[in-house]
Tab-separated table of C-alpha atoms and ligand atoms in Angstrom:
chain	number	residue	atom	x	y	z
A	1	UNK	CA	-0.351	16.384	14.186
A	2	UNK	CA	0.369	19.589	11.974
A	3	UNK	CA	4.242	20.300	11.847
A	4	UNK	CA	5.928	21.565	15.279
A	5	UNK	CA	3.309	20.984	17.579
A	6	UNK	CA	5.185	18.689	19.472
A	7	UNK	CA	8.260	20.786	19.941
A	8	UNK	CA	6.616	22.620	22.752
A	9	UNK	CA	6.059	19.921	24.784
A	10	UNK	CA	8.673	19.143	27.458
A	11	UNK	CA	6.837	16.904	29.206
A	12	UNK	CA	6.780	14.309	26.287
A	13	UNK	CA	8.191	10.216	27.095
A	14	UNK	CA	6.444	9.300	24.022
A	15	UNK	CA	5.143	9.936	20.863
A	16	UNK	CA	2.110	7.233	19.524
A	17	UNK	CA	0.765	7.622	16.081
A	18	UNK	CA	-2.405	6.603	15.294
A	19	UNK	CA	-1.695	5.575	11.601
A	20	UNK	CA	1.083	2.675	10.562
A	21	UNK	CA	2.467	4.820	8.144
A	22	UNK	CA	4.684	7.610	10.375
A	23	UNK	CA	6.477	9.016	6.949
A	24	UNK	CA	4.695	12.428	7.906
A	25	UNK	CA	5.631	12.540	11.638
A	26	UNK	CA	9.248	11.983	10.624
A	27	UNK	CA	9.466	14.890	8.616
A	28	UNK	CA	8.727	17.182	11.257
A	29	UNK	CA	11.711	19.447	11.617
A	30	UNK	CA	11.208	20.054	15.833
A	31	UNK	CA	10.443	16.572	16.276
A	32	UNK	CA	11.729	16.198	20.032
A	33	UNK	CA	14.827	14.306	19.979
A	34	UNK	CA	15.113	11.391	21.883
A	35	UNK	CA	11.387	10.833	22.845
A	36	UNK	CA	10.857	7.291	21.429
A	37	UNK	CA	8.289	6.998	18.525
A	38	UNK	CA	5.365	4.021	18.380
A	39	UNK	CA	3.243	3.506	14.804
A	40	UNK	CA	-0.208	2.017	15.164
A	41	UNK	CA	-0.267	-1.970	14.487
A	42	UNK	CA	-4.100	-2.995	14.776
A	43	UNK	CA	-4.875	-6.637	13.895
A	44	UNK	CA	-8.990	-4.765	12.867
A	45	UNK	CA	-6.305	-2.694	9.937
A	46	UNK	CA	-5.000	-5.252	8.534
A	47	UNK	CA	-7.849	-6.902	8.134
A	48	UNK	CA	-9.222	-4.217	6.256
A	49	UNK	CA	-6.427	-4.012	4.060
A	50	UNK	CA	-6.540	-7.212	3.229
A	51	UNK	CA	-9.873	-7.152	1.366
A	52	UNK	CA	-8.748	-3.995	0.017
A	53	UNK	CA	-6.172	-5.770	-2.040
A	54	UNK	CA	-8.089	-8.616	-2.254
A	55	UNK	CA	-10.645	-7.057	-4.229
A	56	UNK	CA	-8.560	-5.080	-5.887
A	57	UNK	CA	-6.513	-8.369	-7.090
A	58	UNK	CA	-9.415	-10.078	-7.920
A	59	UNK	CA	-11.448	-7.302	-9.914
A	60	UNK	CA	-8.301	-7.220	-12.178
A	61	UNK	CA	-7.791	-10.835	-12.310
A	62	UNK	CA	-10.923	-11.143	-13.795
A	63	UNK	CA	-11.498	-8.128	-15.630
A	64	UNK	CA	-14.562	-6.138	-13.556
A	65	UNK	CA	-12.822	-2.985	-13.868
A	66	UNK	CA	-13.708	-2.983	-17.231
A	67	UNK	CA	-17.020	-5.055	-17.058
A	68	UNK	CA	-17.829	-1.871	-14.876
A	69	UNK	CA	-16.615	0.112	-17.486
A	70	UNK	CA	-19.085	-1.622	-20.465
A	71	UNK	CA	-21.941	-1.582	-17.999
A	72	UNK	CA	-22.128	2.401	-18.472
A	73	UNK	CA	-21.586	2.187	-21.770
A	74	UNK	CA	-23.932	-1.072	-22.570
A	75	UNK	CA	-21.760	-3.337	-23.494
A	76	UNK	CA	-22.283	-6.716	-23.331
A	77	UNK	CA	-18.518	-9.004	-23.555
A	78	UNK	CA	-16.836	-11.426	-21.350
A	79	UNK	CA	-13.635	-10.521	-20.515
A	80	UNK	CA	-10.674	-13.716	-20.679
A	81	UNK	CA	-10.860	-15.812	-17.155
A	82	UNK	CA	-7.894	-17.252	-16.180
A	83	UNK	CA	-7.695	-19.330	-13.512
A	84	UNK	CA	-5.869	-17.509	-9.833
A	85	UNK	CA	-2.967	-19.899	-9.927
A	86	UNK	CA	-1.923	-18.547	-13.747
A	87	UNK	CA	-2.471	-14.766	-11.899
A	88	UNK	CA	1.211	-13.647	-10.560
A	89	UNK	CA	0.958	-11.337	-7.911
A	90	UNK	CA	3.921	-9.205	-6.313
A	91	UNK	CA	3.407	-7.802	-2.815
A	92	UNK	CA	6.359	-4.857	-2.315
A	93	UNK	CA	6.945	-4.745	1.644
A	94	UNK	CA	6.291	-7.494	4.026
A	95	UNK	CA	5.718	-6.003	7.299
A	96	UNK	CA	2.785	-5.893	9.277
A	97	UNK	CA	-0.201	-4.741	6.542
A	98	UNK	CA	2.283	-6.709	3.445
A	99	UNK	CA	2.749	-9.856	5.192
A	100	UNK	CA	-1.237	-10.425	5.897
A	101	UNK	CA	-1.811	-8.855	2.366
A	102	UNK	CA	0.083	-11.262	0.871
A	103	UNK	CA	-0.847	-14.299	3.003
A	104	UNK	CA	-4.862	-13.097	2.282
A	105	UNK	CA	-4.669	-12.986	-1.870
A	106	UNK	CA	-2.366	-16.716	-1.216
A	107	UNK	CA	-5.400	-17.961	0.481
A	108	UNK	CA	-7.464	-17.563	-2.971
A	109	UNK	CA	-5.157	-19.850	-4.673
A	110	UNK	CA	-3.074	-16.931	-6.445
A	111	UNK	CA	0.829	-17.126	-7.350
A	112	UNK	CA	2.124	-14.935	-4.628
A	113	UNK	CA	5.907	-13.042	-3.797
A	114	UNK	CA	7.011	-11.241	-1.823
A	115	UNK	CA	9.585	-8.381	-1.765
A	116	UNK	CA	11.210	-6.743	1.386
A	117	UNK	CA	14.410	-4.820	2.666
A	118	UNK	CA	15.611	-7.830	4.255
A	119	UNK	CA	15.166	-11.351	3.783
A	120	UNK	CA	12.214	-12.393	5.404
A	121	UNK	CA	10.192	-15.361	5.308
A	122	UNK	CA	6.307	-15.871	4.583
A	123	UNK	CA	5.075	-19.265	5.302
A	124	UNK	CA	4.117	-21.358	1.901
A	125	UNK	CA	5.123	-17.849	0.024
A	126	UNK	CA	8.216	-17.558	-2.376
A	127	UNK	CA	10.209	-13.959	-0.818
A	128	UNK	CA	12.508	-12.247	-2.290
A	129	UNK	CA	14.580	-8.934	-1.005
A	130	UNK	CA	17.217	-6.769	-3.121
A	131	UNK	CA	17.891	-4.636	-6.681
A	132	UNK	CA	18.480	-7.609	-8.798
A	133	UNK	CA	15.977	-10.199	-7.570
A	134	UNK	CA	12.731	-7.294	-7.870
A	135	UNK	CA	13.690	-6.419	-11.600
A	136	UNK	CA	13.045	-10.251	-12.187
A	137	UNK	CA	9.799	-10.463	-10.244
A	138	UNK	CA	7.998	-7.450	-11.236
A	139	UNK	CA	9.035	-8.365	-15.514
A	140	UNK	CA	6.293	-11.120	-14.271
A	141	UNK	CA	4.070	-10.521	-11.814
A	142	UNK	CA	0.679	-9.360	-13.564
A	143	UNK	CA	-0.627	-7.697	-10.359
A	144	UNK	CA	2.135	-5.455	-8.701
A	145	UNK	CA	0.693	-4.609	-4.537
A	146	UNK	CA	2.948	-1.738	-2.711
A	147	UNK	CA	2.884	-1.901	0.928
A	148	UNK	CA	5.780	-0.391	1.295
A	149	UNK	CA	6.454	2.482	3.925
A	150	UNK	CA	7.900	6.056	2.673
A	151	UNK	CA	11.226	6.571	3.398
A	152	UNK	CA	13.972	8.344	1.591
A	153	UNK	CA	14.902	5.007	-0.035
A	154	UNK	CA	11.173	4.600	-1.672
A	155	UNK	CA	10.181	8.116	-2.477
A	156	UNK	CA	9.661	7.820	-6.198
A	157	UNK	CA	10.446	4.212	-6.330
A	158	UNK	CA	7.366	4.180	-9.234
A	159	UNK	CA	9.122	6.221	-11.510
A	160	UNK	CA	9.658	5.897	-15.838
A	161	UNK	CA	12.588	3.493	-15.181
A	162	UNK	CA	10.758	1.148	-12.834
A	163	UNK	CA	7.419	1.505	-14.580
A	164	UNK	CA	9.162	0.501	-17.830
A	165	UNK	CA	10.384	-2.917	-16.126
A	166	UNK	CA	6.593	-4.392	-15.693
A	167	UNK	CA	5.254	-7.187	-17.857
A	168	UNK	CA	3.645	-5.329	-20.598
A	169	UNK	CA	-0.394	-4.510	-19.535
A	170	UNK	CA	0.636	-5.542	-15.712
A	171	UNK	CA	-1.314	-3.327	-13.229
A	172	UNK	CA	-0.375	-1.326	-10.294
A	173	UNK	CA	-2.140	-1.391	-6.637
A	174	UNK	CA	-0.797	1.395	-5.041
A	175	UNK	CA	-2.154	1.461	-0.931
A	176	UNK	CA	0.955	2.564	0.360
A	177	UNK	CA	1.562	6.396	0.023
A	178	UNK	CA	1.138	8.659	-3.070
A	179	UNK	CA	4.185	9.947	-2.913
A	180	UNK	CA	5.980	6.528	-3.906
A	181	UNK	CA	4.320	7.217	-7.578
A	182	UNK	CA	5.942	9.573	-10.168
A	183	UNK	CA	2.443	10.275	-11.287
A	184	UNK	CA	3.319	11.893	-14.537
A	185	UNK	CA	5.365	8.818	-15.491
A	186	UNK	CA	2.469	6.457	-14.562
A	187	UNK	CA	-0.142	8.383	-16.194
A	188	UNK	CA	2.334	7.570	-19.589
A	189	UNK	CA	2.413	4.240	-18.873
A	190	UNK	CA	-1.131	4.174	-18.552
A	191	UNK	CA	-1.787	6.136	-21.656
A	192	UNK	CA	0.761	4.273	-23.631
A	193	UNK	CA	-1.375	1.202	-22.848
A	194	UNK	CA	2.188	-0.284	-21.153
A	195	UNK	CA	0.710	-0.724	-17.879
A	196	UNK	CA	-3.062	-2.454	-18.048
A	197	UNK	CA	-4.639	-0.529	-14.934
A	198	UNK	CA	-4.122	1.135	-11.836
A	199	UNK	CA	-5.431	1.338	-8.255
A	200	UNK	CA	-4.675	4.031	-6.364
A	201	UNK	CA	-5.736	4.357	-2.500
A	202	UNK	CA	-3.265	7.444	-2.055
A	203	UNK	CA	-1.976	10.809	-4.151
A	204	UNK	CA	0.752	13.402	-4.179
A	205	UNK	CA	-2.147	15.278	-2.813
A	206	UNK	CA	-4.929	14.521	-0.781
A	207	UNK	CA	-7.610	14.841	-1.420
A	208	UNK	CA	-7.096	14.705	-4.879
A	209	UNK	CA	-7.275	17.679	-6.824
A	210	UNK	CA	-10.616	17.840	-8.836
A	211	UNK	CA	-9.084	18.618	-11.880
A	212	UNK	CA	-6.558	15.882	-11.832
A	213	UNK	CA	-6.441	13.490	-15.035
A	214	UNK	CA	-6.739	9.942	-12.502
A	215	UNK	CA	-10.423	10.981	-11.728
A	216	UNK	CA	-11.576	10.240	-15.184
A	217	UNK	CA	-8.830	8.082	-16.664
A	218	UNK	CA	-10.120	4.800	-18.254
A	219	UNK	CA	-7.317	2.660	-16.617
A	220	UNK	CA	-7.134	4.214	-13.307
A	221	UNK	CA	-9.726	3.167	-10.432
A	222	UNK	CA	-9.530	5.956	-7.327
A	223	UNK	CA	-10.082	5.427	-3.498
A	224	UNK	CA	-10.207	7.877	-1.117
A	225	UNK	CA	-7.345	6.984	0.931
A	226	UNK	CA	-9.798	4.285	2.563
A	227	UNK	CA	-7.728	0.919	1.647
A	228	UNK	CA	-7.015	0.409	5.688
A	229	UNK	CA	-8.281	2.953	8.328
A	230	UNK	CA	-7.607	3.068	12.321
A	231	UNK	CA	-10.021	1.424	14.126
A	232	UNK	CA	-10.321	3.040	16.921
A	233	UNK	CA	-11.975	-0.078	19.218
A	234	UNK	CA	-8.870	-1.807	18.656
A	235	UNK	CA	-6.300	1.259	17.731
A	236	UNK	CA	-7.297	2.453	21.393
A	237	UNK	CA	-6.289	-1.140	23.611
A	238	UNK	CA	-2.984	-1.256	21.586
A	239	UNK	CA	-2.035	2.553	23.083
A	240	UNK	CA	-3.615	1.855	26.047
A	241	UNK	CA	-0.710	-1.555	26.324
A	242	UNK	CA	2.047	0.664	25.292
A	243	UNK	CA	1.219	3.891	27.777
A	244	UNK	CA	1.241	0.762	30.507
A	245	UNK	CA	4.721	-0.538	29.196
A	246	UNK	CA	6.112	3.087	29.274
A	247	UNK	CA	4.657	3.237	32.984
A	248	UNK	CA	6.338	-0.111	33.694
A	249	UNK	CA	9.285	0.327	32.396
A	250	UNK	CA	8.608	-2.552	29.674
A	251	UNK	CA	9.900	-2.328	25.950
A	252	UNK	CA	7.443	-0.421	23.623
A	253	UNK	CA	5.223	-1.991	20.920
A	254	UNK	CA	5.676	-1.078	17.482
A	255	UNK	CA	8.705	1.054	18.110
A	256	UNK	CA	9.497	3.343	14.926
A	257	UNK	CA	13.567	3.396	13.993
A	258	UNK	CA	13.459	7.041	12.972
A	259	UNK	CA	16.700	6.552	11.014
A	260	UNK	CA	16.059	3.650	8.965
A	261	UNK	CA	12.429	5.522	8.209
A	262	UNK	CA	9.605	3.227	9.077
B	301	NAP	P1	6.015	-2.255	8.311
B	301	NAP	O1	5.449	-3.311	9.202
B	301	NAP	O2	7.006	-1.316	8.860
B	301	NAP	O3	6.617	-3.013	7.044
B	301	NAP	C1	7.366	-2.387	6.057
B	301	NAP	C2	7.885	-3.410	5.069
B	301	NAP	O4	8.494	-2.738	3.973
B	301	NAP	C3	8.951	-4.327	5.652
B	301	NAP	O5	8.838	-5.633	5.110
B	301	NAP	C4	10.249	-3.665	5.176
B	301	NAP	O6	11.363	-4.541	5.018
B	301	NAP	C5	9.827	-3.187	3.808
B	301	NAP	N1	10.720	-2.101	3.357
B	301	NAP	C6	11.020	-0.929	3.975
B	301	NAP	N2	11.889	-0.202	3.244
B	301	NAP	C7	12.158	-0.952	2.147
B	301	NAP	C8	12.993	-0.753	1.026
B	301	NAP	N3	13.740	0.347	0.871
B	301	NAP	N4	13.031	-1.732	0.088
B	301	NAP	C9	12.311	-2.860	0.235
B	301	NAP	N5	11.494	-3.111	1.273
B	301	NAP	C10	11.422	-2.159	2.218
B	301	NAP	O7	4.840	-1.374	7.702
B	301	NAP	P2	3.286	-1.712	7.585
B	301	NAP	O8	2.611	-1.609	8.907
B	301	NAP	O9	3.133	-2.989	6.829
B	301	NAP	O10	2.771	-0.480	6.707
B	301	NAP	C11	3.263	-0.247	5.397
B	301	NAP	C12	2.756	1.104	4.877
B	301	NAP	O11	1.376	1.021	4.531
B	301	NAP	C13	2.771	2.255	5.879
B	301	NAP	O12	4.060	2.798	6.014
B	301	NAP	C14	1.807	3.238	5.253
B	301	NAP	O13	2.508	4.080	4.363
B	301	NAP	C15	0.866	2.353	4.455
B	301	NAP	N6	-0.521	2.382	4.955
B	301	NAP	C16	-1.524	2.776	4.123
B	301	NAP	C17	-2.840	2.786	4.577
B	301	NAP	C18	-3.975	3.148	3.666
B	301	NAP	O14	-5.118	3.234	4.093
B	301	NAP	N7	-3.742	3.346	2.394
B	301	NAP	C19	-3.137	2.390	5.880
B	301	NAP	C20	-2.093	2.014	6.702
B	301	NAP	C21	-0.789	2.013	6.240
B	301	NAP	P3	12.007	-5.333	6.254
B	301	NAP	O15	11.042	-6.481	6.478
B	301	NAP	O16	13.309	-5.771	5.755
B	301	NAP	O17	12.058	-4.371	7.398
């Protein structure tokens, strides 16, 4: 909801987004205090983030980005095929939409990790969680996925520095939020041919500004913030459970820790 609209409610026992990520929500300055805060988990949207990244994964693993590329310009060359167990792929956040993500690209026989705040553990899947252990994974994954949520800790966390610590010609799937990406420092990376390609599902600014250099950039392929959307068949039964917990008296689903951010 636009900022402040909720601070003239006095009525309010709880506050249910509609979307996983509540980075926006938790900027709002009135935000009622102590009115407990639910995100949307829906089974149907992680689903359909999964084959985001799994095409995403895939059309980089094997090179269709660029195939697409040729195609306009008539070009007739094979790009190299590796096989998916030689593809390294690095899944940043392992919650709800991370965990599935990175269980979904395992299932195709690719070298999955996973990175989290915490240690946390992915059946069959290598995880990893602090400073010291991510410089090592993302120096060699070759397909880098960000789930993470925004919080004060990840704002920026795609910045020169970090960008500068992937395998040379590694890509980027960003279908988190746009403002974990310094975009001028990726666009460098990009341009500087350090960083292969880039998928971006989300932007500083949405919708993204016509003029904007990612719209026609050879390495960059754009979504329009359509990696994983509410669906509201299923987004409705998993309010519907939570108004009947709050009625009850029950613990709330999904329940958002407005300090730690997500
Ligand atoms: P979630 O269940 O809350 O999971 C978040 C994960 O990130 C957890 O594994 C958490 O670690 C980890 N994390 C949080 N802060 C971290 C930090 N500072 N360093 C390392 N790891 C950190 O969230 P989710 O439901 O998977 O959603 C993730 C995000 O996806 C949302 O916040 C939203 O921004 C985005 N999203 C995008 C779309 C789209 O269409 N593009 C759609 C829906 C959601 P712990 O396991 O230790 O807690």
């Amino acid at each position: 909801p636009p900022l402040g609209s909720l601070a003239g409610l006095p009525g309010l026992r709880l506050i249910q987004s509609l979307w996983a990520g509540v980075d926006r929500l938790l900027q709002d300055p009135t935000l009622p205090p102590g009115v407990p805060i639910a995100r949307m988990v829906d089974p149907a949207m992680n689903e359909a983030m999964a084959q985001t990244a799994l095409w995403a994964v895939l059309s980089l693993h094997r090179g269709f980005f660029q195939v697409q590329a040729q195609q306009r310009e008539r070009l007739w060359r094979q790009p190299p095929q590796p096989r998916a167990q030689e593809w390294r792929v690095l899944v940043l956040g392992l919650g709800e939409l991370g965990g599935r993500v990175a269980q979904a690209i395992a299932g195709q026989g690719y070298a999955v990790s996973g990175w989290s705040r915490s240690a946390r553990a992915l059946e069959g899947l290598p995880t990893l969680h602090g400073e010291a252990a991510l410089a090592e994974a993302l120096g060699q994954a070759d397909t880098v996925v960000n789930l993470l949520p925004l919080t004060p800790q990840t704002r920026g966390f795609f910045d020169a520095p970090r960008l500068a610590g992937f395998k040379p010609g590694a890509s980027l799937v960003n279908l988190a939020r746009g403002a974990h990406v310094d975009e001028p420092a990726l666009l460098a990376a990009l341009d500087a041919g350090r960083l292969g390609h880039a998928v971006l599902d989300v932007f500083a600014i949405e919708p993204l500004p016509e003029a904007h250099p990612f719209w026609r950039h050879p390495r960059v392929t754009v979504l329009p913030h359509t990696a994983a959307q509410t669906d509201r068949r299923s987004a409705a039964a998993v309010v519907a459970l939570n108004l009947q917990a709050l009625r009850q008296g029950l613990p709330l689903l999904h329940g958002v820790d407005a300090g730690r951010g997500y």
